[in-house]
PDB file of C-alpha atoms in Angstrom:
ATOM      1  CA  MET M   1       0.000   0.000   0.000  1.00 42.00           C
ATOM      2  CA  ARG M   2       2.915   2.367   0.647  1.00 43.00           C
ATOM      3  CA  ASN M   3       4.073   2.187  -2.962  1.00 41.00           C
ATOM      4  CA  ILE M   4       0.556   2.734  -4.329  1.00 39.00           C
ATOM      5  CA  THR M   5       0.099   5.839  -2.199  1.00 37.00           C
ATOM      6  CA  LEU M   6       3.542   7.079  -3.176  1.00 36.00           C
ATOM      7  CA  LEU M   7       2.858   6.696  -6.876  1.00 35.00           C
ATOM      8  CA  ILE M   8      -0.379   8.630  -6.499  1.00 38.00           C
ATOM      9  CA  LEU M   9       1.482  11.407  -4.715  1.00 37.00           C
ATOM     10  CA  ALA M  10       4.513  11.474  -6.997  1.00 36.00           C
ATOM     11  CA  CYS M  11       2.872  11.558 -10.403  1.00 36.00           C
ATOM     12  CA  SER M  12       1.868  14.887 -11.865  1.00 29.00           C
ATOM     13  CA  VAL M  13      -0.499  13.141 -14.207  1.00 28.00           C
ATOM     14  CA  SER M  14      -3.267  11.209 -12.488  1.00 31.00           C
ATOM     15  CA  ILE M  15      -4.225   7.914 -13.981  1.00 31.00           C
ATOM     16  CA  PHE M  16      -7.621   6.339 -13.489  1.00 30.00           C
ATOM     17  CA  THR M  17      -8.372   2.980 -15.077  1.00 31.00           C
ATOM     18  CA  GLY M  18     -11.592   1.352 -16.164  1.00 31.00           C
ATOM     19  CA  CYS M  19     -12.201  -2.132 -17.510  1.00 33.00           C
ATOM     20  CA  PHE M  20     -14.236  -3.630 -20.329  1.00 34.00           C
ATOM     21  CA  GLN M  21     -17.493  -5.273 -19.298  1.00 39.00           C
ATOM     22  CA  GLU M  22     -16.087  -8.591 -20.566  1.00 41.00           C
ATOM     23  CA  ALA M  23     -13.241  -8.347 -18.042  1.00 44.00           C
ATOM     24  CA  GLN M  24     -15.710  -7.538 -15.301  1.00 44.00           C
ATOM     25  CA  SER M  25     -17.803 -10.592 -16.066  1.00 46.00           C
ATOM     26  CA  THR M  26     -14.803 -12.964 -15.902  1.00 52.00           C
ATOM     27  CA  ASP M  27     -13.081 -11.483 -12.833  1.00 53.00           C
ATOM     28  CA  PRO M  28     -14.530 -12.813  -9.546  1.00 52.00           C
ATOM     29  CA  PHE M  29     -13.511  -9.584  -7.764  1.00 55.00           C
ATOM     30  CA  PHE M  30     -15.966  -7.525  -9.860  1.00 59.00           C
ATOM     31  CA  HIS M  31     -19.514  -7.214  -8.573  1.00 59.00           C
ATOM     32  CA  SER M  32     -21.730  -5.316 -10.990  1.00 62.00           C
ATOM     33  CA  GLU M  33     -24.323  -4.560  -8.307  1.00 79.00           C
ATOM     34  CA  LEU M  34     -22.071  -2.070  -6.486  1.00 87.00           C
ATOM     35  CA  ILE M  35     -22.930   0.821  -8.835  1.00 89.00           C
ATOM     36  CA  ASP M  36     -26.613   1.648  -8.712  1.00 91.00           C
ATOM     37  CA  THR M  37     -28.592   1.592 -11.972  1.00 92.00           C
ATOM     38  CA  SER M  38     -29.672   5.205 -11.407  1.00 94.00           C
ATOM     39  CA  ILE M  39     -25.993   6.281 -11.404  1.00 94.00           C
ATOM     40  CA  LYS M  40     -25.364   4.334 -14.611  1.00 93.00           C
ATOM     41  CA  ASP M  41     -28.434   5.948 -16.176  1.00 96.00           C
ATOM     42  CA  LEU M  42     -27.164   9.409 -15.199  1.00 96.00           C
ATOM     43  CA  ILE M  43     -23.788   8.663 -16.794  1.00 95.00           C
ATOM     44  CA  ASP M  44     -25.462   7.363 -19.951  1.00 96.00           C
ATOM     45  CA  GLU M  45     -27.624  10.515 -20.103  1.00 97.00           C
ATOM     46  CA  ARG M  46     -24.662  12.886 -19.674  1.00 96.00           C
ATOM     47  CA  VAL M  47     -22.713  11.117 -22.427  1.00 94.00           C
ATOM     48  CA  ALA M  48     -25.750  10.982 -24.755  1.00 95.00           C
ATOM     49  CA  LYS M  49     -26.378  14.737 -24.291  1.00 96.00           C
ATOM     50  CA  GLY M  50     -22.699  15.513 -24.942  1.00 92.00           C
ATOM     51  CA  ILE M  51     -22.166  16.985 -21.474  1.00 93.00           C
ATOM     52  CA  ASN M  52     -19.245  14.597 -21.022  1.00 90.00           C
ATOM     53  CA  GLN M  53     -17.347  12.881 -23.806  1.00 90.00           C
ATOM     54  CA  SER M  54     -16.695   9.858 -21.595  1.00 90.00           C
ATOM     55  CA  ILE M  55     -16.998   8.896 -17.953  1.00 89.00           C
ATOM     56  CA  ILE M  56     -15.519   6.070 -15.907  1.00 88.00           C
ATOM     57  CA  ILE M  57     -16.547   5.534 -12.283  1.00 87.00           C
ATOM     58  CA  GLY M  58     -15.617   2.906  -9.753  1.00 84.00           C
ATOM     59  CA  ALA M  59     -16.938   1.589  -6.471  1.00 84.00           C
ATOM     60  CA  ILE M  60     -15.039  -0.522  -3.969  1.00 83.00           C
ATOM     61  CA  ASP M  61     -16.268  -2.280  -0.852  1.00 84.00           C
ATOM     62  CA  PRO M  62     -15.071  -5.335   1.106  1.00 83.00           C
ATOM     63  CA  SER M  63     -16.841  -7.704  -1.334  1.00 81.00           C
ATOM     64  CA  GLY M  64     -15.064  -6.411  -4.411  1.00 82.00           C
ATOM     65  CA  MET M  65     -15.296  -3.632  -6.946  1.00 82.00           C
ATOM     66  CA  ASP M  66     -17.369  -2.444  -9.862  1.00 85.00           C
ATOM     67  CA  ILE M  67     -16.413  -0.158 -12.728  1.00 85.00           C
ATOM     68  CA  TYR M  68     -18.793   1.433 -15.209  1.00 89.00           C
ATOM     69  CA  ALA M  69     -17.698   3.272 -18.353  1.00 90.00           C
ATOM     70  CA  ASN M  70     -19.481   4.992 -21.228  1.00 92.00           C
ATOM     71  CA  GLY M  71     -18.551   7.279 -24.095  1.00 93.00           C
ATOM     72  CA  GLN M  72     -15.550   7.792 -26.352  1.00 91.00           C
ATOM     73  CA  LEU M  73     -11.996   8.784 -25.400  1.00 85.00           C
ATOM     74  CA  SER M  74     -11.619  11.030 -28.442  1.00 79.00           C
ATOM     75  CA  ALA M  75     -13.919  13.432 -30.242  1.00 76.00           C
ATOM     76  CA  GLN M  76     -13.532  11.245 -33.326  1.00 76.00           C
ATOM     77  CA  GLY M  77     -15.118   8.353 -31.423  1.00 68.00           C
ATOM     78  CA  GLU M  78     -12.164   6.066 -32.054  1.00 71.00           C
ATOM     79  CA  ASN M  79     -11.716   4.532 -28.604  1.00 81.00           C
ATOM     80  CA  LYS M  80     -14.069   3.485 -25.861  1.00 84.00           C
ATOM     81  CA  PRO M  81     -12.888   3.773 -22.245  1.00 85.00           C
ATOM     82  CA  ASN M  82     -10.986   0.623 -21.286  1.00 70.00           C
ATOM     83  CA  ALA M  83      -8.438  -0.701 -18.824  1.00 58.00           C
ATOM     84  CA  TYR M  84      -5.771   1.679 -20.145  1.00 66.00           C
ATOM     85  CA  ALA M  85      -7.823   4.882 -20.311  1.00 78.00           C
ATOM     86  CA  MET M  86      -5.923   7.929 -19.064  1.00 74.00           C
ATOM     87  CA  TYR M  87      -7.664  11.109 -17.979  1.00 75.00           C
ATOM     88  CA  GLU M  88      -6.327  14.469 -16.943  1.00 71.00           C
ATOM     89  CA  ILE M  89      -8.620  14.926 -13.975  1.00 71.00           C
ATOM     90  CA  GLY M  90      -7.216  18.103 -12.535  1.00 75.00           C
ATOM     91  CA  SER M  91      -6.978  19.656  -9.135  1.00 80.00           C
ATOM     92  CA  ILE M  92      -9.673  17.588  -7.411  1.00 83.00           C
ATOM     93  CA  THR M  93      -7.089  14.804  -7.150  1.00 84.00           C
ATOM     94  CA  LYS M  94      -5.239  16.890  -4.570  1.00 86.00           C
ATOM     95  CA  VAL M  95      -8.113  16.384  -2.148  1.00 90.00           C
ATOM     96  CA  PHE M  96      -8.221  12.616  -2.638  1.00 89.00           C
ATOM     97  CA  THR M  97      -4.438  12.280  -2.521  1.00 89.00           C
ATOM     98  CA  GLY M  98      -4.333  14.222   0.745  1.00 92.00           C
ATOM     99  CA  LEU M  99      -7.047  11.984   2.190  1.00 94.00           C
ATOM    100  CA  LEU M 100      -5.155   8.833   1.152  1.00 94.00           C
ATOM    101  CA  LEU M 101      -2.009  10.163   2.798  1.00 95.00           C
ATOM    102  CA  ALA M 102      -3.906  11.136   5.964  1.00 96.00           C
ATOM    103  CA  ASP M 103      -5.425   7.654   6.112  1.00 96.00           C
ATOM    104  CA  ARG M 104      -2.004   5.976   5.821  1.00 96.00           C
ATOM    105  CA  VAL M 105      -0.494   8.304   8.441  1.00 97.00           C
ATOM    106  CA  THR M 106      -3.406   7.684  10.823  1.00 97.00           C
ATOM    107  CA  ARG M 107      -2.927   3.934  10.425  1.00 96.00           C
ATOM    108  CA  LYS M 108       0.814   4.420  11.029  1.00 97.00           C
ATOM    109  CA  GLU M 109       1.656   2.914   7.625  1.00 96.00           C
ATOM    110  CA  LEU M 110       3.433   6.129   6.580  1.00 96.00           C
ATOM    111  CA  GLN M 111       4.862   9.209   8.236  1.00 97.00           C
ATOM    112  CA  LEU M 112       4.656  12.721   6.820  1.00 97.00           C
ATOM    113  CA  THR M 113       8.450  12.882   7.000  1.00 97.00           C
ATOM    114  CA  ASP M 114       8.963   9.736   4.865  1.00 96.00           C
ATOM    115  CA  THR M 115      10.985  10.541   1.749  1.00 93.00           C
ATOM    116  CA  LEU M 116      10.439   9.364  -1.809  1.00 89.00           C
ATOM    117  CA  GLY M 117      13.844   7.699  -1.727  1.00 87.00           C
ATOM    118  CA  SER M 118      12.939   5.695   1.376  1.00 90.00           C
ATOM    119  CA  LEU M 119       9.688   4.418  -0.128  1.00 89.00           C
ATOM    120  CA  LEU M 120      10.817   3.329  -3.581  1.00 82.00           C
ATOM    121  CA  PRO M 121      12.866   0.197  -4.256  1.00 80.00           C
ATOM    122  CA  ASN M 122      16.656   0.661  -4.077  1.00 77.00           C
ATOM    123  CA  SER M 123      16.894  -0.229  -7.764  1.00 72.00           C
ATOM    124  CA  ILE M 124      15.209   3.075  -8.672  1.00 77.00           C
ATOM    125  CA  ALA M 125      17.788   5.850  -8.731  1.00 78.00           C
ATOM    126  CA  LEU M 126      15.973   9.170  -8.336  1.00 80.00           C
ATOM    127  CA  LYS M 127      17.490  12.401  -9.575  1.00 79.00           C
ATOM    128  CA  SER M 128      18.811  14.599  -6.779  1.00 78.00           C
ATOM    129  CA  PRO M 129      17.120  16.043  -4.743  1.00 82.00           C
ATOM    130  CA  ILE M 130      13.914  14.124  -5.591  1.00 85.00           C
ATOM    131  CA  GLY M 131      14.854  11.253  -3.263  1.00 86.00           C
ATOM    132  CA  THR M 132      14.867  13.615  -0.258  1.00 90.00           C
ATOM    133  CA  VAL M 133      11.408  15.069  -0.911  1.00 90.00           C
ATOM    134  CA  GLN M 134       9.079  14.303   2.000  1.00 94.00           C
ATOM    135  CA  LEU M 135       5.447  13.260   1.665  1.00 95.00           C
ATOM    136  CA  LYS M 136       4.325  16.367   3.571  1.00 95.00           C
ATOM    137  CA  GLN M 137       6.104  18.474   0.941  1.00 93.00           C
ATOM    138  CA  LEU M 138       4.228  16.710  -1.836  1.00 90.00           C
ATOM    139  CA  ALA M 139       0.917  17.093  -0.016  1.00 91.00           C
ATOM    140  CA  THR M 140       1.439  20.811   0.656  1.00 90.00           C
ATOM    141  CA  HIS M 141       2.991  21.616  -2.743  1.00 87.00           C
ATOM    142  CA  SER M 142       6.197  22.810  -1.133  1.00 90.00           C
ATOM    143  CA  ALA M 143       8.550  20.261  -2.736  1.00 87.00           C
ATOM    144  CA  GLY M 144       9.605  22.671  -5.469  1.00 84.00           C
ATOM    145  CA  PHE M 145       8.163  20.771  -8.416  1.00 80.00           C
ATOM    146  CA  GLY M 146       6.868  22.870 -11.285  1.00 78.00           C
ATOM    147  CA  ARG M 147       3.331  22.812 -12.587  1.00 78.00           C
ATOM    148  CA  GLN M 148       4.360  20.450 -15.373  1.00 80.00           C
ATOM    149  CA  PRO M 149       7.286  18.093 -15.923  1.00 81.00           C
ATOM    150  CA  SER M 150      10.170  20.066 -17.443  1.00 80.00           C
ATOM    151  CA  ASN M 151      10.481  17.609 -20.335  1.00 81.00           C
ATOM    152  CA  LEU M 152       6.837  17.935 -21.367  1.00 81.00           C
ATOM    153  CA  HIS M 153       7.616  20.429 -24.127  1.00 80.00           C
ATOM    154  CA  THR M 154       8.781  17.771 -26.568  1.00 77.00           C
ATOM    155  CA  GLU M 155       7.535  16.819 -30.007  1.00 79.00           C
ATOM    156  CA  GLY M 156       3.756  16.597 -29.952  1.00 78.00           C
ATOM    157  CA  TYR M 157       3.290  19.225 -27.218  1.00 83.00           C
ATOM    158  CA  ASN M 158       0.038  21.156 -27.537  1.00 84.00           C
ATOM    159  CA  PRO M 159      -0.495  24.017 -25.052  1.00 83.00           C
ATOM    160  CA  THR M 160      -4.284  23.605 -25.254  1.00 81.00           C
ATOM    161  CA  ASN M 161      -3.930  19.955 -24.200  1.00 81.00           C
ATOM    162  CA  PRO M 162      -0.501  19.835 -22.545  1.00 82.00           C
ATOM    163  CA  TYR M 163      -0.700  16.282 -21.175  1.00 79.00           C
ATOM    164  CA  ALA M 164      -2.074  14.629 -24.314  1.00 79.00           C
ATOM    165  CA  HIS M 165       1.304  13.138 -25.251  1.00 80.00           C
ATOM    166  CA  CYS M 166       2.580  12.592 -21.707  1.00 79.00           C
ATOM    167  CA  THR M 167       3.595   8.997 -21.113  1.00 80.00           C
ATOM    168  CA  GLY M 168       4.974   6.946 -18.263  1.00 78.00           C
ATOM    169  CA  GLN M 169       8.331   7.035 -20.048  1.00 80.00           C
ATOM    170  CA  LEU M 170       8.385  10.864 -19.972  1.00 80.00           C
ATOM    171  CA  LEU M 171       7.629  10.811 -16.242  1.00 78.00           C
ATOM    172  CA  GLN M 172      10.424   8.289 -15.684  1.00 78.00           C
ATOM    173  CA  GLN M 173      12.870  10.496 -17.578  1.00 80.00           C
ATOM    174  CA  GLU M 174      11.876  13.425 -15.381  1.00 80.00           C
ATOM    175  CA  LEU M 175      12.301  11.615 -12.059  1.00 79.00           C
ATOM    176  CA  TYR M 176      14.923   8.910 -12.499  1.00 74.00           C
ATOM    177  CA  LEU M 177      18.608   8.831 -13.261  1.00 62.00           C
ATOM    178  CA  GLU M 178      19.483   6.861 -16.362  1.00 50.00           C
ATOM    179  CA  SER M 179      21.908   4.535 -14.557  1.00 44.00           C
ATOM    180  CA  GLY M 180      20.379   2.166 -12.034  1.00 46.00           C
ATOM    181  CA  ARG M 181      16.864   3.009 -13.139  1.00 42.00           C
ATOM    182  CA  THR M 182      14.223   0.317 -13.085  1.00 46.00           C
ATOM    183  CA  GLU M 183      11.559   0.329 -15.774  1.00 46.00           C
ATOM    184  CA  ILE M 184       8.048   0.489 -14.394  1.00 44.00           C
ATOM    185  CA  SER M 185       5.145  -0.723 -16.528  1.00 41.00           C
ATOM    186  CA  TYR M 186       2.484   1.823 -17.389  1.00 36.00           C
ATOM    187  CA  ASN M 187       0.223  -0.647 -19.198  1.00 38.00           C
ATOM    188  CA  GLY M 188       1.791  -0.016 -22.564  1.00 35.00           C
ATOM    189  CA  ARG M 189       1.950   3.795 -22.296  1.00 32.00           C
TER     190      ARG M 189
END
């Protein structure tokens, strides 16, 4: 759980995944009854009216989880939301990230003074001084990170959609030293 929380805190691009209905029906951990039909109907209505291009929601309880998705990931209607869907979900993630950190601190699984370097595997060589950044600095935006990764302005950059071409590899290049770095899978991105 420490690594999951850390990844949520450390990434400047938030990733939320959904799954195809076929995957849900074959995975015993999925329970389609967790998301109420009225919520699904509301999502379907918002997508049909063009209020939202696509929506993915999830519910988790002790019995399992449920994910519901509708819409298209692009205006051209090329891709439906799936297990690899990436959304730029904005500043609201700060609230949820802070709550996740508070929960882990309350349960004594983390301390606000824990550093990124102490939480990641030794095989990941972080650029200096990233390894010394404390969780409280990430949570209070006092770690000194910019609004966007410095290497974001590469080929394909579009200021009206600045994260459209951002990949896990770009984030790795921003945070890790080339030598001693461990590749982390970002589900093909």
